[in-house]
Tab-separated table of C-alpha atoms in Angstrom:
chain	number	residue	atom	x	y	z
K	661	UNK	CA	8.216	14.726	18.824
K	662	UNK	CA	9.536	11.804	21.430
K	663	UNK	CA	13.233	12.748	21.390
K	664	UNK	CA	15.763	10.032	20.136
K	665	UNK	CA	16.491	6.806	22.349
K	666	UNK	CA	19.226	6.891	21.430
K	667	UNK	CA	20.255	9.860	24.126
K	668	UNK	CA	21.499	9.280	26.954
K	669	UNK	CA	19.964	10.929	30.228
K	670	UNK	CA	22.292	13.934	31.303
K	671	UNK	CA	21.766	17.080	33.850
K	672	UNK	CA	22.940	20.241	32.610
K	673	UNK	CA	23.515	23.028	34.747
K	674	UNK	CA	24.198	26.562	33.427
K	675	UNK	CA	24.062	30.359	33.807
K	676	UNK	CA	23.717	33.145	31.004
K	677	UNK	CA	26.884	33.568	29.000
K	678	UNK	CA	28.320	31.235	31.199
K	679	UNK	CA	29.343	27.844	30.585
K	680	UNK	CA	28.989	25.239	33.642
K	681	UNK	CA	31.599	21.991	34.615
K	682	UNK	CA	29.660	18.747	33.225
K	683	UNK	CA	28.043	16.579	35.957
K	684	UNK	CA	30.088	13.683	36.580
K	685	UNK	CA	28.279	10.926	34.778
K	686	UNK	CA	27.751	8.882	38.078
K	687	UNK	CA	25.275	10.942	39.047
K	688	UNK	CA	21.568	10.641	37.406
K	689	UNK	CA	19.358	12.847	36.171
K	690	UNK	CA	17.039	10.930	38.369
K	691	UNK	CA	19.431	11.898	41.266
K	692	UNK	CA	18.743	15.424	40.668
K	693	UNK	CA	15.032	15.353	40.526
K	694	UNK	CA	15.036	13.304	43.421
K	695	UNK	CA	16.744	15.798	45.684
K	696	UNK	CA	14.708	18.521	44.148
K	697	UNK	CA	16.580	21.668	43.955
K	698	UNK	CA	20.019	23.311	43.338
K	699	UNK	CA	21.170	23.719	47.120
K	700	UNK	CA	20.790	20.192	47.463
K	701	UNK	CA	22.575	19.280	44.248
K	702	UNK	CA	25.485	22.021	45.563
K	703	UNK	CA	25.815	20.215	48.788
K	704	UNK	CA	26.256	17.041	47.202
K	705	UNK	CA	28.849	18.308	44.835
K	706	UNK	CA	26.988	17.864	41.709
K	707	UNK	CA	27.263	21.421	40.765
K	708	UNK	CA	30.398	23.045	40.210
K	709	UNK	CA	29.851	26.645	38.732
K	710	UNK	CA	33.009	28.643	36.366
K	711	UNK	CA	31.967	31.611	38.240
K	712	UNK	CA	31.185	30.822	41.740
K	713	UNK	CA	32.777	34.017	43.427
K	714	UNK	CA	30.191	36.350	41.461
K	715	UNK	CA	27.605	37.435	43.922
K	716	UNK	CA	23.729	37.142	42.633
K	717	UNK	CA	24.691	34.023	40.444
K	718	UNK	CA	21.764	31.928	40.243
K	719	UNK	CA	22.049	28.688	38.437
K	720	UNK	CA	19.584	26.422	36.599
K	721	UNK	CA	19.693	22.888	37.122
K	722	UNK	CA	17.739	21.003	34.281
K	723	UNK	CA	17.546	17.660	33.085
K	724	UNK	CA	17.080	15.855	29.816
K	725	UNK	CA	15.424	12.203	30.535
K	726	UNK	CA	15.837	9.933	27.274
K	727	UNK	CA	13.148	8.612	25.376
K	728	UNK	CA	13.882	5.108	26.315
K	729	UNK	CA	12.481	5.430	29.997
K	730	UNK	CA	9.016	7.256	28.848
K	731	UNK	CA	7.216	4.971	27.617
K	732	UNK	CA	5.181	5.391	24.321
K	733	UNK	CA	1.818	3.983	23.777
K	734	UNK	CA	0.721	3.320	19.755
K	735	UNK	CA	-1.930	6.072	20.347
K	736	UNK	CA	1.292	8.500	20.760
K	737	UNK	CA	3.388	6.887	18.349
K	738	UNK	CA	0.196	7.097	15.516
K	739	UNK	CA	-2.638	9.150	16.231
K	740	UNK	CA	-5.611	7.984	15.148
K	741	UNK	CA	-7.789	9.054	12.047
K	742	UNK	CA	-11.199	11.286	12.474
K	743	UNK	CA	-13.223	8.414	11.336
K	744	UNK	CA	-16.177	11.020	10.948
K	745	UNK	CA	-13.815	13.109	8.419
K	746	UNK	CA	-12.912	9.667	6.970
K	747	UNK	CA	-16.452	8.363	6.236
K	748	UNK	CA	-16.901	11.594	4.823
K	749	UNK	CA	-14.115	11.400	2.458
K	750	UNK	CA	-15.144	7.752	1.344
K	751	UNK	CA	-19.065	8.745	0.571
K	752	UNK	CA	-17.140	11.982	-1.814
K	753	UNK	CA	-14.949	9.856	-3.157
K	754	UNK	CA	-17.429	6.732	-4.298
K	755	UNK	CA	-19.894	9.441	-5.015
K	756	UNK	CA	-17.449	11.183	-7.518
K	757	UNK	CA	-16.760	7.954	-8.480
K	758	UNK	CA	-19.914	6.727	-9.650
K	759	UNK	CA	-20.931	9.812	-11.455
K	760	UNK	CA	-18.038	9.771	-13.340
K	761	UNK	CA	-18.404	6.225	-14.360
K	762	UNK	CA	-22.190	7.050	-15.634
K	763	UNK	CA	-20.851	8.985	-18.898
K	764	UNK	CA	-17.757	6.578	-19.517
K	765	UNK	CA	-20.215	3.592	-19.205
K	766	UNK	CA	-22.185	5.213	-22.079
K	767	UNK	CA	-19.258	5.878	-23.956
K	768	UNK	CA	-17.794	2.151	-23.687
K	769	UNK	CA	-21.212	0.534	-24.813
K	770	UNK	CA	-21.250	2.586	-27.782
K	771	UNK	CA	-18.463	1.426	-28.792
K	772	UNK	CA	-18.580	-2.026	-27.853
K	773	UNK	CA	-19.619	-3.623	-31.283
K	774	UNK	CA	-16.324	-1.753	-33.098
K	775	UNK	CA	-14.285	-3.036	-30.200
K	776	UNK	CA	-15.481	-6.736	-30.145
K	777	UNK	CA	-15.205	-7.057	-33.840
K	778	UNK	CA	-11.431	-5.262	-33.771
K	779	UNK	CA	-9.746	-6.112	-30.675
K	780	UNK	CA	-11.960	-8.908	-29.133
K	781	UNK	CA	-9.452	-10.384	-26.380
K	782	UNK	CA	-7.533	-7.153	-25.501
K	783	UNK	CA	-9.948	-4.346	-25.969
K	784	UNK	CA	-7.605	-1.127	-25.690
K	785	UNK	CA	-10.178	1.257	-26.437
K	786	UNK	CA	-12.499	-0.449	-22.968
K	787	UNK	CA	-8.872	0.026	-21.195
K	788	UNK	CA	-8.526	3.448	-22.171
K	789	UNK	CA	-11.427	4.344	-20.684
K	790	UNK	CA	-10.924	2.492	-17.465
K	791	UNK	CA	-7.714	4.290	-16.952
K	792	UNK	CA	-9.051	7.605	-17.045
K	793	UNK	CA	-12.079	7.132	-14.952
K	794	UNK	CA	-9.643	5.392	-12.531
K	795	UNK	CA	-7.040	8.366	-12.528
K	796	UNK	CA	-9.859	11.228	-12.609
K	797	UNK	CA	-11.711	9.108	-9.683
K	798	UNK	CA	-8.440	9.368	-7.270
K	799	UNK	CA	-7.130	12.622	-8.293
K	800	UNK	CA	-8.361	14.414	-5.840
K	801	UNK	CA	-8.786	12.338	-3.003
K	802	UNK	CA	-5.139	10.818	-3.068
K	803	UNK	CA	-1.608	10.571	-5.212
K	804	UNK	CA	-0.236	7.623	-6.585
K	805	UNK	CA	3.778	7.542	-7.210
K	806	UNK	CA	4.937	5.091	-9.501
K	807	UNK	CA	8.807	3.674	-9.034
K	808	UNK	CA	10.506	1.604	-11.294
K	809	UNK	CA	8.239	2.413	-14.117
K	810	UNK	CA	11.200	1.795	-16.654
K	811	UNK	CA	10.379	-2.246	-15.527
K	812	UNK	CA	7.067	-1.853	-16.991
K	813	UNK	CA	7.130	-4.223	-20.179
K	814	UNK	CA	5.583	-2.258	-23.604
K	815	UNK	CA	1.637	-2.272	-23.568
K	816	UNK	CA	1.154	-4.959	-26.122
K	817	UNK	CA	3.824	-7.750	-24.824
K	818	UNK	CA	1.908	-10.273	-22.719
K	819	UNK	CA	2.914	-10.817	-19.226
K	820	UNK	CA	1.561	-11.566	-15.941
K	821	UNK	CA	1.557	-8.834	-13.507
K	822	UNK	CA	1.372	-9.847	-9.584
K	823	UNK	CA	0.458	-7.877	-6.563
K	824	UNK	CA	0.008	-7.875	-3.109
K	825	UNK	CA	-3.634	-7.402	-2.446
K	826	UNK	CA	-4.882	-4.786	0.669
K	827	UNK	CA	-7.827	-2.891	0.083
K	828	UNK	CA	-10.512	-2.149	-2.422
K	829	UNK	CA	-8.269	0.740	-3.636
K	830	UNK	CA	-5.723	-1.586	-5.628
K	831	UNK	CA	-7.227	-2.074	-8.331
K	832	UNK	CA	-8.306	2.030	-8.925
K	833	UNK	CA	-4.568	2.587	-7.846
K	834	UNK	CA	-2.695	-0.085	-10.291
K	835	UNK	CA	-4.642	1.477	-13.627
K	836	UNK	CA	-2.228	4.039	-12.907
K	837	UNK	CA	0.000	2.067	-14.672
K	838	UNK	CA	-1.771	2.429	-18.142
K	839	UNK	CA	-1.220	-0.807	-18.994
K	840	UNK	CA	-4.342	-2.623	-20.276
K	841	UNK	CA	-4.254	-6.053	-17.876
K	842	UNK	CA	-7.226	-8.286	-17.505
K	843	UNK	CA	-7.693	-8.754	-13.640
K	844	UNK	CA	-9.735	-11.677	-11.945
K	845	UNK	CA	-13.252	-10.685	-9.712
K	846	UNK	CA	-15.375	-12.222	-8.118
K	847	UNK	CA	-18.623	-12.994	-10.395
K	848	UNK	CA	-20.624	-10.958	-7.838
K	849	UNK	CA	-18.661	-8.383	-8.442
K	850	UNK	CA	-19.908	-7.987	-12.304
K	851	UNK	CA	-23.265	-7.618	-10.879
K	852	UNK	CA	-22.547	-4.348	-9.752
K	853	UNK	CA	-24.546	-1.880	-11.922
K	854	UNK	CA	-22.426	0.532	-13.548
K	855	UNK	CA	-19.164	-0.976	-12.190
K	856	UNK	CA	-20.028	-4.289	-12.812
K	857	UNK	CA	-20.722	-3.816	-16.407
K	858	UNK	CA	-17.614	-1.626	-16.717
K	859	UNK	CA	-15.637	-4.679	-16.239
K	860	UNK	CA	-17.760	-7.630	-18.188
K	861	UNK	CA	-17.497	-5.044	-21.022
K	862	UNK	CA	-13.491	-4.821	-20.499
K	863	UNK	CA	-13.137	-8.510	-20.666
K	864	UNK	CA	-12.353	-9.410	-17.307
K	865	UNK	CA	-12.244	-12.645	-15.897
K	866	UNK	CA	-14.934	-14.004	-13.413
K	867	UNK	CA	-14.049	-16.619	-10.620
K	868	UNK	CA	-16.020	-18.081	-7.974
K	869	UNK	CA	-13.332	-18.824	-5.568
K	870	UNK	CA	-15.056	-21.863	-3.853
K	871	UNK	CA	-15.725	-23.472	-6.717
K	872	UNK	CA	-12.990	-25.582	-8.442
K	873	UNK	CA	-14.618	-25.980	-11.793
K	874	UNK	CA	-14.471	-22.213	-11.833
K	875	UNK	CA	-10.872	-21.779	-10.733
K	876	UNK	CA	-9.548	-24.387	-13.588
K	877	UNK	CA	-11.872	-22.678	-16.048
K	878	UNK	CA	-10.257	-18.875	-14.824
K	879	UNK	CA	-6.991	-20.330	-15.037
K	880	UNK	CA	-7.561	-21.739	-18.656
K	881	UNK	CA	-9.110	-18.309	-19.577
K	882	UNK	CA	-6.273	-16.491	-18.267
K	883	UNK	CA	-3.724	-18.176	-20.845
K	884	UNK	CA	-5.624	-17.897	-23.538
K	885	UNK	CA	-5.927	-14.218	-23.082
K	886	UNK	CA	-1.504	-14.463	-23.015
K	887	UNK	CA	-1.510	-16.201	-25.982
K	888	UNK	CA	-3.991	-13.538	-27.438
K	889	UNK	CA	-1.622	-10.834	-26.504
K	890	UNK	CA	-3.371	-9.944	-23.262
K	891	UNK	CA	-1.501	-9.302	-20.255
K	892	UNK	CA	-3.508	-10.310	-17.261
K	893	UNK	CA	-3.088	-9.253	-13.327
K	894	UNK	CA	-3.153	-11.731	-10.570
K	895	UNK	CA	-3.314	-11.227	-6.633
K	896	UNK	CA	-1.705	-14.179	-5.410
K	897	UNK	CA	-2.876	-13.767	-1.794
K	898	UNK	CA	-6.662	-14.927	-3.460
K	899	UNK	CA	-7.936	-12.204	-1.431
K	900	UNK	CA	-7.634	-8.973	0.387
K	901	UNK	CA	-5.790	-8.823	3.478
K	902	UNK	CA	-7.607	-8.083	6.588
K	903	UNK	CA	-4.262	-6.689	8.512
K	904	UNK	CA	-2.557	-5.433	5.573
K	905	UNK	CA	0.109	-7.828	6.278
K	906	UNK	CA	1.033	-9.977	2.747
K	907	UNK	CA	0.182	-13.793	3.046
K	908	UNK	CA	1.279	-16.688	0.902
K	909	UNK	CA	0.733	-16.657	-2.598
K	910	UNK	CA	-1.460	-19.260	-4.357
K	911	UNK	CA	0.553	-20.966	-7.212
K	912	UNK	CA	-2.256	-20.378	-10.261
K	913	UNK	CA	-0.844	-17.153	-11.448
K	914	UNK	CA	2.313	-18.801	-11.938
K	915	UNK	CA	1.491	-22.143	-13.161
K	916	UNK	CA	-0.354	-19.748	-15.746
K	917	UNK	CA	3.385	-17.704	-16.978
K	918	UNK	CA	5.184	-21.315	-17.012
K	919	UNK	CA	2.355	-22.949	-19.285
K	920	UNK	CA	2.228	-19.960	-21.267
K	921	UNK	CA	6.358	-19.276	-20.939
K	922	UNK	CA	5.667	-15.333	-20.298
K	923	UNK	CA	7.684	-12.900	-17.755
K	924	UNK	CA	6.331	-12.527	-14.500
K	925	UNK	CA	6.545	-8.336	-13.354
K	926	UNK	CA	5.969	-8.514	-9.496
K	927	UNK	CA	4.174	-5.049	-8.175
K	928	UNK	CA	4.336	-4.030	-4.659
K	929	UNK	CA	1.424	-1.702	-3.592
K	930	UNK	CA	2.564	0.541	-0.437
K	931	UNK	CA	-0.597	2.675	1.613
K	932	UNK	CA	-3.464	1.238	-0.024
K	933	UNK	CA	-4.104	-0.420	2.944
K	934	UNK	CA	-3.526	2.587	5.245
K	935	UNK	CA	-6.280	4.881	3.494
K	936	UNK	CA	-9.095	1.996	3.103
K	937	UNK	CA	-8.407	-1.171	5.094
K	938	UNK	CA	-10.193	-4.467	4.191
K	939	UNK	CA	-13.310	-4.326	5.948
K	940	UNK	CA	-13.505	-0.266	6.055
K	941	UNK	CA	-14.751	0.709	2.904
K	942	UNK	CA	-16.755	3.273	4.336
K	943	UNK	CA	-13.729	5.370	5.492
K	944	UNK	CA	-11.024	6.845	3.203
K	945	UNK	CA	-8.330	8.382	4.793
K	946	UNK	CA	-5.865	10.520	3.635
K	947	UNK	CA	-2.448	9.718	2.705
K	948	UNK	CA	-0.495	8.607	-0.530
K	949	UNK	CA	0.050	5.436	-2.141
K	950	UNK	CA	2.993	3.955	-4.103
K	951	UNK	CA	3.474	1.642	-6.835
K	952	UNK	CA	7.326	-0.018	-6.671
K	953	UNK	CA	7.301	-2.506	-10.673
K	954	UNK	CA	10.333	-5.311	-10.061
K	955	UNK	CA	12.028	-5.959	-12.919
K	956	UNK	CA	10.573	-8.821	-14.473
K	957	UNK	CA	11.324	-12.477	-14.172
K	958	UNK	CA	11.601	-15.099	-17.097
K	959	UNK	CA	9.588	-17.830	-16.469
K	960	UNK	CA	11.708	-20.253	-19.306
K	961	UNK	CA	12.945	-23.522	-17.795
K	962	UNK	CA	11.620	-22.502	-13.846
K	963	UNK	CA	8.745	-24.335	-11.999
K	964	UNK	CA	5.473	-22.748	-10.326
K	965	UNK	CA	7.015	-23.204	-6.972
K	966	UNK	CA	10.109	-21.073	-8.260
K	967	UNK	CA	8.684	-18.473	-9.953
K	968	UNK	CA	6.024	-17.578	-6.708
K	969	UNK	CA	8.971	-18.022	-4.381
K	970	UNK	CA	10.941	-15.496	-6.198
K	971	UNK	CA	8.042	-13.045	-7.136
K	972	UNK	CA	7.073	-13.112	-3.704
K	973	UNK	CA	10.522	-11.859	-2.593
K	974	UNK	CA	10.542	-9.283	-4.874
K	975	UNK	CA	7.044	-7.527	-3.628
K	976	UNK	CA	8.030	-8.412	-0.109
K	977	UNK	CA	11.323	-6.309	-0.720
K	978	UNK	CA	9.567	-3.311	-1.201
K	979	UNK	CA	7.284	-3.755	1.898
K	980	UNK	CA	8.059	-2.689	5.888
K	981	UNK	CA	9.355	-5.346	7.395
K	982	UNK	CA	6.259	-5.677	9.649
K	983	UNK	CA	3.487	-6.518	7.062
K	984	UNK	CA	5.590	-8.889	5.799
K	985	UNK	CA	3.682	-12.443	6.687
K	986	UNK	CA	4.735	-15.782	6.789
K	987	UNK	CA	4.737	-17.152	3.281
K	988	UNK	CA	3.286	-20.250	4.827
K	989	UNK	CA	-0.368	-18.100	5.888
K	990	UNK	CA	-2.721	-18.754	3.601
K	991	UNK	CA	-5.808	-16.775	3.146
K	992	UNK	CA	-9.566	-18.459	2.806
K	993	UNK	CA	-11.199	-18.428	0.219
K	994	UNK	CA	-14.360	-16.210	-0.017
């Protein structure tokens, strides 16, 4: 490890069992290297020994640069991941994945007809079974720690949950929270075979991003599932980010809690990004993730522009200061 910056450079000179005088401070460790030796440093007068009148005494002139005048490339500072070991860990852990979806799919289509004729808008039993693949998929490739999990509203109020959004792992990662939320895809997304039909079968809400008619028509889905009891999840950014650092957030998610006058329960997602970035899929590293769940935030008498500005704040509070984005950066849509 670099040592601290915080030290400042000093020489120290000493013998066995012997203590030494210190080195006057206006002479640099640089000084002594530069002169190369302790007979040089004695004729100088930058040694002073207790015990200078014992014959044989042999002293040892050292010196302790700071970490300040080394300088420390990124490579030093964080070493880089064995992207073989990575992609190896990613083709387990979609692998695992998948074959533990194959059973659970079976199991949700049987009972889909009880489901949609008992619980057609929040379908707990389809969420039950999400959150166990989800869990048993992770488990052994990485841990999730959950803070503030005493903020988490009761599974059958309606709210809207918001998140910042960095890698394909979020959504695997938030079911930790066994709370049965309706989150917004991409249509292309419930093409996916297995997957896909996981989450038409879940009730799930489809949105083609580039097309406005299906943004308003997501939007108007999204409080009717509130005012069914259905809490729904919203990443504000739109999309993931591609250097983990958290954009602006898009106003829809909260022009959705004002209309529908429900609490707003910001989530910050910490490491997701760090074991699969945007744009890596094919590597998982290793590492953890946590979950920080702000306490919630009325939405009764405040506008859309408040209640993002103040949700935003509240996920950014939980995130290092340096993937913090300007809350002016908006992503594109995809």
């Amino acid at each position: 490890m670099v040592a601290s910056s915080v030290m400042r450079p000093r020489c120290v000179a000493h013998a066995s069992g012997r203590s030494t005088a210190p080195i006057p401070p206006k002479h640099s460790c640089a000084t002594m290297i530069n002169q190369c030796g302790f007979l040089q440093a004695k004729r100088r007068g930058l040694y002073a020994p207790a015990a200078q009148d014992e014959p044989g005494f042999k002293p040892d002139v050292r010196c302790q640069a700071a970490s300040a005048s080394i300088p420390v490339s990124d490579a030093d500072a964080a070493p880089q991941p064995n992207e073989l070991l990575a992609k190896v860990r990613a083709i387990l852990f979609f692998t695992w994945s998948f074959t533990l979806s194959l059973p659970l799919f079976i199991t949700m289509l049987l009972m889909a007809p009880i489901v949609m004729a008992f619980d057609k808008f929040r379908r707990l039993g389809q969420h039950y079974v999400n959150n166990i693949w989800a869990c048993i998929s992770t488990g052994p490739f990485y841990r999730v720690t959950i803070e503030g999990r005493e903020n988490l509203p009761p599974p059958e109020r309606p709210v809207v949950y918001v998140a910042n959004h960095q890698s394909f792992l979020d959504i695997y990662s938030l079911f930790h929270l066994q709370r049965p939320f309706k989150f917004i895809s991409k249509t292309s997304n419930f093409l996916i075979p297995i997957i896909g039909w996981s989450m038409f079968l879940t009730g799930h809400v489809m949105i083609n991003r580039v097309d406005r008619r299906s943004q308003l028509k997501c939007l108007q889905q999204c409080r009717e599932l509130l005012e069914q009891g259905a809490p729904v999840l919203f990443f504000p950014e739109g999309t993931r980010s591609l250097d983990c650092r958290m954009a602006g957030f898009k106003k829809g998610a909260f022009s959705v809690a004002a209309k529908a006058g429900v609490d707003i329960v910001p989530i910050t997602l910490v490491g997701t990004g760090s074991l699969m970035p945007s744009g890596k899929e094919s590597q998982l590293r290793p590492g953890e993730v946590r979950i920080v769940v702000h306490k919630p935030i009325t939405s009764a008498g405040r506008s859309a522009d408040q209640l993002c500005d103040e949700a935003r704040a509240a996920v950014a509070s939980a995130l290092p200061v340096e993937l913090v984005g300007s809350a002016s950066t908006m992503l594109p849509d995809e």
